[in-house]
CSV table of C-alpha atoms in Angstrom, one decimal:
chain,number,residue,atom,x,y,z
A,1,MET,CA,31.4,53.3,-19.5
A,2,ARG,CA,32.5,50.1,-18.6
A,3,ALA,CA,29.1,48.1,-17.7
A,4,THR,CA,28.5,44.2,-17.5
A,5,VAL,CA,27.6,42.2,-19.7
A,6,ILE,CA,26.7,38.6,-21.1
A,7,HIS,CA,27.2,37.0,-24.6
A,8,ALA,CA,26.5,33.4,-23.7
A,9,PRO,CA,26.5,31.2,-20.8
A,10,HIS,CA,29.1,30.7,-17.7
A,11,ASP,CA,30.5,34.2,-20.4
A,12,ILE,CA,30.4,37.4,-18.3
A,13,ARG,CA,32.5,40.8,-18.9
A,14,VAL,CA,33.5,44.3,-18.4
A,15,GLU,CA,33.3,45.8,-20.6
A,16,GLU,CA,33.3,49.2,-22.5
A,17,VAL,CA,29.9,51.0,-23.6
A,18,PRO,CA,28.3,53.9,-24.8
A,19,ASP,CA,27.6,56.3,-21.0
A,20,PRO,CA,23.7,56.6,-21.0
A,21,ALA,CA,22.2,60.4,-21.8
A,22,ILE,CA,18.8,62.1,-21.6
A,23,GLN,CA,16.9,60.6,-23.5
A,24,GLN,CA,13.2,61.8,-22.4
A,25,PRO,CA,13.1,64.6,-19.9
A,26,THR,CA,11.7,62.3,-17.7
A,27,ASP,CA,14.6,60.6,-17.4
A,28,ALA,CA,16.8,60.6,-15.7
A,29,VAL,CA,21.0,59.5,-15.7
A,30,LEU,CA,22.2,57.8,-11.8
A,31,ARG,CA,26.6,57.2,-11.6
A,32,VAL,CA,26.0,53.2,-9.9
A,33,LEU,CA,27.7,54.0,-6.2
A,34,ARG,CA,26.3,50.1,-5.0
A,35,ALA,CA,24.6,47.4,-7.0
A,36,CYS,CA,25.1,43.2,-6.7
A,37,ILE,CA,24.0,39.7,-8.6
A,38,CYS,CA,20.7,38.4,-7.7
A,39,GLY,CA,19.8,34.9,-7.8
A,40,SER,CA,17.9,35.7,-11.0
A,41,ASP,CA,20.9,36.6,-12.5
A,42,LEU,CA,21.8,33.1,-12.6
A,43,TRP,CA,19.2,31.5,-14.1
A,44,ALA,CA,20.5,33.3,-17.1
A,45,TYR,CA,24.1,32.8,-16.1
A,46,ARG,CA,23.3,28.7,-16.3
A,47,GLY,CA,21.6,29.4,-20.3
A,48,GLU,CA,17.6,28.3,-18.9
A,49,SER,CA,16.4,31.2,-19.9
A,50,ALA,CA,17.8,33.9,-23.3
A,51,ARG,CA,20.1,36.7,-23.2
A,52,ARG,CA,20.9,38.4,-26.1
A,53,PRO,CA,25.1,38.0,-26.7
A,54,GLY,CA,25.8,41.6,-25.6
A,55,GLN,CA,23.1,42.9,-23.0
A,56,ARG,CA,23.4,44.5,-20.9
A,57,ILE,CA,21.9,42.6,-17.2
A,58,GLY,CA,21.8,43.5,-12.7
A,59,HIS,CA,19.0,45.1,-11.7
A,60,GLU,CA,19.8,45.9,-8.5
A,61,PHE,CA,21.2,48.9,-7.8
A,62,LEU,CA,22.0,52.5,-6.2
A,63,GLY,CA,23.4,56.2,-6.7
A,64,VAL,CA,23.6,59.6,-7.3
A,65,VAL,CA,20.8,61.5,-9.5
A,66,GLU,CA,24.2,63.0,-12.7
A,67,GLU,CA,21.4,64.4,-15.2
A,68,ALA,CA,17.7,64.6,-14.3
A,69,GLY,CA,15.5,65.5,-17.8
A,70,SER,CA,14.0,68.9,-17.9
A,71,GLU,CA,10.0,67.4,-16.6
A,72,VAL,CA,11.7,65.5,-14.4
A,73,THR,CA,10.3,67.5,-10.8
A,74,GLY,CA,11.3,65.8,-7.7
A,75,PHE,CA,15.2,64.7,-8.1
A,76,ARG,CA,18.1,67.6,-9.2
A,77,PRO,CA,22.4,66.6,-9.5
A,78,GLY,CA,23.8,65.3,-6.2
A,79,ASP,CA,20.0,63.5,-4.7
A,80,LEU,CA,20.9,59.8,-3.5
A,81,VAL,CA,18.7,57.4,-4.2
A,82,VAL,CA,17.2,53.9,-4.6
A,83,ALA,CA,16.2,52.1,-8.1
A,84,PRO,CA,13.5,49.1,-7.1
A,85,PHE,CA,14.6,46.1,-9.7
A,86,VAL,CA,11.8,47.7,-12.2
A,87,TRP,CA,10.8,50.8,-13.9
A,88,SER,CA,7.6,52.6,-14.0
A,89,ASP,CA,6.0,55.7,-14.8
A,90,GLY,CA,3.5,57.0,-11.3
A,91,THR,CA,1.2,57.2,-12.9
A,92,CYS,CA,-1.3,54.6,-14.8
A,93,ASP,CA,-3.7,52.7,-12.8
A,94,PHE,CA,-1.3,49.8,-12.2
A,95,CYS,CA,0.9,52.1,-10.5
A,96,SER,CA,-1.6,53.7,-8.5
A,97,GLU,CA,-2.9,50.1,-7.4
A,98,ASP,CA,0.4,50.2,-5.7
A,99,LEU,CA,1.8,47.3,-8.4
A,100,GLN,CA,4.6,49.1,-9.9
A,101,THR,CA,5.6,45.8,-11.6
A,102,SER,CA,2.9,45.9,-14.3
A,103,CYS,CA,2.6,49.1,-15.1
A,104,PRO,CA,2.4,49.3,-19.0
A,105,GLN,CA,4.9,51.6,-19.2
A,106,GLY,CA,7.4,50.2,-17.0
A,107,GLY,CA,10.3,47.5,-17.7
A,108,PHE,CA,13.0,45.4,-16.3
A,109,TRP,CA,16.8,46.5,-16.3
A,110,GLY,CA,18.8,45.0,-18.1
A,111,SER,CA,16.0,44.8,-21.4
A,112,VAL,CA,17.3,44.2,-24.5
A,113,GLY,CA,17.5,48.1,-25.6
A,114,TYR,CA,18.4,49.6,-21.5
A,115,ASP,CA,20.9,49.8,-19.1
A,116,GLY,CA,22.3,46.2,-16.9
A,117,GLY,CA,22.4,48.2,-13.0
A,118,GLN,CA,26.1,46.0,-13.0
A,119,GLY,CA,27.9,49.0,-14.4
A,120,GLU,CA,29.4,52.3,-13.9
A,121,ALA,CA,25.5,54.1,-15.3
A,122,VAL,CA,22.5,54.0,-16.0
A,123,ARG,CA,19.9,55.7,-17.7
A,124,VAL,CA,16.7,56.1,-15.4
A,125,PRO,CA,13.5,56.0,-17.7
A,126,PHE,CA,10.5,57.1,-15.2
A,127,ALA,CA,13.1,58.7,-13.1
A,128,ASP,CA,9.1,60.6,-10.6
A,129,GLY,CA,7.7,57.7,-10.8
A,130,THR,CA,11.2,55.0,-9.8
A,131,LEU,CA,13.3,56.5,-7.9
A,132,VAL,CA,13.5,57.1,-3.6
A,133,LYS,CA,15.3,59.8,-2.6
A,134,LEU,CA,18.3,58.1,0.7
A,135,PRO,CA,19.5,60.7,2.8
A,136,ALA,CA,22.4,62.7,1.8
A,137,GLU,CA,24.4,61.5,4.9
A,138,ALA,CA,23.9,57.4,3.5
A,139,VAL,CA,27.0,58.3,1.5
A,140,SER,CA,29.4,58.1,3.4
A,141,ASP,CA,27.9,55.0,5.9
A,142,ASP,CA,29.6,51.4,4.5
A,143,ARG,CA,27.3,49.1,6.4
A,144,LEU,CA,24.0,51.0,5.7
A,145,LEU,CA,24.7,51.9,2.8
A,146,THR,CA,24.9,47.8,1.7
A,147,ALA,CA,21.8,47.6,3.8
A,148,LEU,CA,19.9,50.3,1.9
A,149,LEU,CA,20.8,48.2,-1.5
A,150,ALA,CA,18.7,44.6,-0.2
A,151,LEU,CA,14.9,47.1,-0.6
A,152,SER,CA,16.3,47.6,-4.8
A,153,ASP,CA,15.0,44.0,-4.4
A,154,VAL,CA,15.6,41.3,-1.6
A,155,MET,CA,14.3,42.9,1.8
A,156,GLY,CA,11.2,43.9,-0.5
A,157,THR,CA,10.3,40.9,-2.2
A,158,GLY,CA,11.1,38.9,1.6
A,159,HIS,CA,8.2,41.2,2.7
A,160,HIS,CA,5.6,40.8,0.5
A,161,ALA,CA,6.2,36.7,0.5
A,162,ALA,CA,5.4,37.9,4.0
A,163,ILE,CA,2.6,40.1,2.8
A,164,GLY,CA,1.4,36.9,1.1
A,165,ALA,CA,1.7,33.9,3.3
A,166,GLY,CA,-0.5,35.8,6.3
A,167,VAL,CA,2.1,37.1,8.5
A,168,THR,CA,0.1,38.8,11.9
A,169,ARG,CA,1.2,39.3,14.2
A,170,GLY,CA,1.8,35.7,17.1
A,171,SER,CA,2.6,33.5,13.8
A,172,THR,CA,4.0,30.4,13.0
A,173,VAL,CA,5.7,31.3,9.8
A,174,ALA,CA,8.3,28.4,7.7
A,175,VAL,CA,10.8,29.5,5.2
A,176,VAL,CA,11.2,27.3,2.5
A,177,GLY,CA,14.7,28.6,0.1
A,178,ASP,CA,17.5,30.1,2.4
A,179,GLY,CA,19.0,32.2,-0.3
A,180,ALA,CA,18.9,36.5,0.1
A,181,VAL,CA,15.4,36.8,-0.6
A,182,GLY,CA,14.3,33.8,1.4
A,183,LEU,CA,16.5,34.8,4.3
A,184,CYS,CA,15.1,38.4,3.8
A,185,GLY,CA,11.5,36.6,4.3
A,186,VAL,CA,12.3,35.8,7.9
A,187,LEU,CA,13.9,39.2,8.7
A,188,ALA,CA,10.1,40.5,7.7
A,189,ALA,CA,8.3,37.6,9.1
A,190,LYS,CA,9.8,38.6,12.9
A,191,ARG,CA,9.8,43.5,12.0
A,192,LEU,CA,5.7,41.5,11.6
A,193,GLY,CA,5.6,40.6,14.8
A,194,ALA,CA,6.0,36.5,14.6
A,195,GLU,CA,6.4,34.1,16.9
A,196,ARG,CA,7.8,31.5,15.5
A,197,ILE,CA,9.3,30.9,12.2
A,198,ILE,CA,10.8,28.0,10.6
A,199,ALA,CA,14.1,29.0,8.6
A,200,LEU,CA,15.0,25.5,6.3
A,201,GLY,CA,17.2,25.4,4.8
A,202,ARG,CA,21.4,23.3,4.1
A,203,HIS,CA,23.7,25.5,4.9
A,204,GLN,CA,25.6,26.6,7.5
A,205,ALA,CA,26.2,29.9,6.8
A,206,ARG,CA,23.2,30.7,5.8
A,207,THR,CA,20.3,29.1,8.5
A,208,ASP,CA,22.8,31.4,11.0
A,209,ILE,CA,22.1,34.7,9.6
A,210,ALA,CA,18.7,33.3,9.5
A,211,LYS,CA,18.1,32.8,13.7
A,212,THR,CA,20.1,36.0,12.9
A,213,PHE,CA,17.4,37.5,12.3
A,214,GLY,CA,14.7,36.4,13.7
A,215,ALA,CA,14.5,32.8,13.6
A,216,THR,CA,12.7,30.1,16.1
A,217,ASP,CA,13.7,27.3,14.0
A,218,VAL,CA,16.1,25.5,11.5
A,219,VAL,CA,15.0,22.0,9.3
A,220,ALA,CA,18.5,20.7,7.3
A,221,GLU,CA,16.3,18.3,6.1
A,222,ARG,CA,14.3,18.3,2.2
A,223,GLY,CA,11.9,16.7,1.0
A,224,ASP,CA,9.7,14.2,2.9
A,225,ALA,CA,12.3,14.7,5.5
A,226,ALA,CA,11.5,18.0,5.8
A,227,VAL,CA,7.8,18.1,6.3
A,228,ALA,CA,7.8,15.7,9.5
A,229,ALA,CA,10.1,18.2,10.7
A,230,VAL,CA,7.8,20.6,10.2
A,231,ARG,CA,5.0,19.4,11.4
A,232,GLU,CA,6.6,17.6,14.7
A,233,LEU,CA,7.6,21.2,15.3
A,234,THR,CA,4.8,22.1,15.2
A,235,GLY,CA,2.0,19.8,16.9
A,236,GLY,CA,1.8,18.0,13.9
A,237,GLN,CA,-0.3,21.3,12.1
A,238,GLY,CA,2.5,23.2,10.4
A,239,ALA,CA,2.7,27.0,9.9
A,240,HIS,CA,-0.1,29.8,9.4
A,241,ALA,CA,2.4,31.0,6.7
A,242,VAL,CA,4.4,29.6,4.4
A,243,ILE,CA,7.3,31.7,2.0
A,244,GLU,CA,8.5,29.8,-1.0
A,245,ALA,CA,12.0,32.0,-2.2
A,246,VAL,CA,12.8,28.9,-4.4
A,247,GLY,CA,10.8,28.6,-7.4
A,248,THR,CA,11.6,24.7,-8.3
A,249,GLU,CA,8.3,21.9,-7.5
A,250,GLN,CA,9.8,19.9,-4.9
A,251,SER,CA,10.2,23.7,-2.6
A,252,MET,CA,6.8,24.1,-4.5
A,253,ARG,CA,5.4,21.1,-3.5
A,254,THR,CA,7.5,20.5,0.2
A,255,ALA,CA,5.4,24.5,1.2
A,256,VAL,CA,2.3,23.3,0.0
A,257,GLU,CA,2.7,19.9,2.6
A,258,ILE,CA,4.2,22.3,5.7
A,259,THR,CA,1.2,24.8,5.2
A,260,ARG,CA,-1.2,24.7,8.0
A,261,ASP,CA,-5.3,23.6,7.1
A,262,GLY,CA,-6.6,27.3,6.5
A,263,GLY,CA,-3.0,28.6,6.1
A,264,ALA,CA,-1.5,30.2,3.5
A,265,ILE,CA,1.5,30.5,1.0
A,266,GLY,CA,3.7,33.7,-0.1
A,267,TYR,CA,5.5,33.2,-3.5
A,268,VAL,CA,8.1,34.5,-4.5
A,269,GLY,CA,10.7,32.5,-6.0
A,270,VAL,CA,10.7,32.2,-10.1
A,271,PRO,CA,9.5,29.3,-11.2
A,272,HIS,CA,12.3,27.7,-13.2
A,273,GLY,CA,13.1,23.4,-14.1
A,274,SER,CA,10.2,22.6,-14.3
A,275,GLY,CA,6.2,22.4,-13.3
A,276,THR,CA,4.3,24.3,-10.1
A,277,GLY,CA,4.4,21.1,-8.8
A,278,LEU,CA,0.8,22.1,-7.3
A,279,ASP,CA,-1.6,19.8,-6.4
A,280,LEU,CA,-5.2,23.0,-6.4
A,281,SER,CA,-7.4,20.2,-5.7
A,282,VAL,CA,-5.4,19.8,-1.8
A,283,MET,CA,-5.2,23.3,-1.7
A,284,PHE,CA,-9.1,23.1,-1.7
A,285,ASP,CA,-9.7,20.0,0.8
A,286,ARG,CA,-7.0,22.4,3.0
A,287,ASN,CA,-8.3,25.5,2.9
A,288,ILE,CA,-4.2,26.6,1.2
A,289,ALA,CA,-4.3,29.8,-0.6
A,290,LEU,CA,-1.4,31.1,-2.6
A,291,ARG,CA,-0.5,34.3,-3.5
A,292,GLY,CA,3.3,36.9,-4.5
A,293,GLY,CA,4.4,37.0,-7.4
A,294,VAL,CA,7.2,39.4,-8.9
A,295,ALA,CA,6.8,41.9,-6.0
A,296,PRO,CA,6.4,45.9,-6.4
A,297,VAL,CA,9.1,46.3,-3.7
A,298,ARG,CA,8.5,49.9,-5.3
A,299,ALA,CA,5.5,50.4,-3.3
A,300,TYR,CA,7.3,49.0,-0.2
A,301,ILE,CA,10.4,50.8,-0.3
A,302,PRO,CA,8.6,53.8,1.8
A,303,GLU,CA,6.9,51.7,4.1
A,304,LEU,CA,10.5,49.8,5.0
A,305,LEU,CA,13.4,52.7,4.8
A,306,PRO,CA,13.0,54.3,8.3
A,307,ASP,CA,13.5,50.2,9.8
A,308,VAL,CA,16.3,50.1,7.4
A,309,LEU,CA,17.3,54.6,8.2
A,310,ASP,CA,17.7,53.5,12.4
A,311,GLY,CA,18.6,50.2,12.4
A,312,THR,CA,15.1,47.6,13.7
A,313,ILE,CA,15.9,45.9,10.5
A,314,ASP,CA,19.2,45.0,8.2
A,315,PRO,CA,19.6,43.3,6.1
A,316,SER,CA,23.6,43.9,4.8
A,317,PRO,CA,23.9,40.7,6.2
A,318,VAL,CA,22.5,38.8,2.6
A,319,PHE,CA,26.4,40.1,0.9
A,320,ASP,CA,28.6,38.1,2.5
A,321,LEU,CA,30.7,39.3,-1.1
A,322,SER,CA,32.6,42.2,-2.8
A,323,VAL,CA,33.7,42.8,-5.7
A,324,GLY,CA,34.8,45.6,-7.9
A,325,LEU,CA,33.3,45.9,-12.4
A,326,ASP,CA,36.5,43.6,-13.1
A,327,GLY,CA,35.7,41.4,-10.0
A,328,VAL,CA,32.1,40.7,-11.4
A,329,PRO,CA,32.7,37.4,-13.0
A,330,ALA,CA,34.4,36.3,-10.5
A,331,GLY,CA,31.5,36.9,-7.6
A,332,TYR,CA,28.8,35.3,-10.5
A,333,ARG,CA,31.2,32.2,-10.3
A,334,ALA,CA,31.0,32.1,-6.5
A,335,MET,CA,27.5,32.8,-6.8
A,336,ASP,CA,26.6,29.6,-8.9
A,337,GLU,CA,29.1,27.6,-7.2
A,338,ARG,CA,27.5,28.5,-3.4
A,339,THR,CA,30.1,29.6,-2.5
A,340,ALA,CA,29.2,33.3,-1.6
A,341,LEU,CA,25.1,34.0,-1.0
A,342,LYS,CA,25.6,37.0,-2.3
A,343,VAL,CA,27.5,39.4,-4.2
A,344,LEU,CA,27.9,43.0,-3.7
A,345,ILE,CA,29.4,45.6,-6.8
A,346,LYS,CA,30.7,49.2,-5.7
A,347,PRO,CA,31.7,50.3,-9.0
C-alpha cells in the first residue's frame, strides 16, 4: 500500500509500505477514505519535533473496516468509522474517566512502529475502545464525510478548549488563534451558548470562517494592541472565557492579559518554541484558572456526532484544500506557507 512518510525536515514522501495486518485479536484494519494534515504535523515537517527517517505520519482519518480481529465485538467489515487521534483500550481507569489520552496502552498514530493516518490503510489497535461507528449513508455525502473527519481531532480539540475555558450560555469568549482548532473553538463556543465571541486573527479568509462559525467580533492586532482592543470591546474587563489555540509564549501572554478577573483559559495549542510566558502571580492575583491540554476527543465524539449529522454544527469549511495521496507533499508546503488552512486528503 501507499502511505505518507517523513524522511527529514521538509522531506515528505508518499511511498510503498507494508500492508497493515491483524497482529492482535483486538485489532482492526481500516481502509482510509478521508485523512488530513494537522497544524501539529508541521512541527515535524519544520524539524521542531524529532522523527526517524521513514517514519509514518498523520493522525486524523476515517474509513471503512476491512478486517476485524477475533476479539473485536463492536465492528465488522464494511462499517464506516472515525478514529480519534490516539488509540486507547477503553477499559483502563483513565478510559473509564474519559481521559483516553492517558491510557497506559494507548498511543498516537504515526508513532515509531505504528501506522499513520495519511495513507491507504491503517492497523487500529484496540478497535473497540478506539473507533466510533458512523452512519453508512455518510459515505455518499462528501460534505458530511468531511465534517465528520473533523471529529478525529480539531472539532473535539476546539470543544475541549471551550470546556476548559468554562464557556457557558451568555458568556463572552475570546479565541486566540485562527487555525483550524481556533476556528473549531469558535464553533464550539457558539454551540455552548456564548453570547459574544471575539476571534483574534489576521487572515481575512480565516476570520471570515470565524464569523460564519459564530464570531461576533474580530481583532486583527497582535500583542499589546490586541489586548487593548479586546479590553475596549469588553468595557475594560476582558473575556469570561479565553481559548488559547496556538501554543507560543506570545499567544499565552495574550490569553492571560485578555482574561477577565475570575475567568478561565482553555489551552489546547501544542506548546512549542519557547517558555509558556505564564506569570503565576498574575494569575493568582486575578483568580484566573487554566485548564486544558491534549484533548481526549474519543470522549467527545458521541456528544458532538449527532450535531454534525443533523447540521447543527458544520466544521467542514476549515478544509480549504483537497489533494490525493500524490498531492500530500504539496499540501504540507501549502500549510507551512499559510496558503492553505487545513488540507483534506482523499486516498
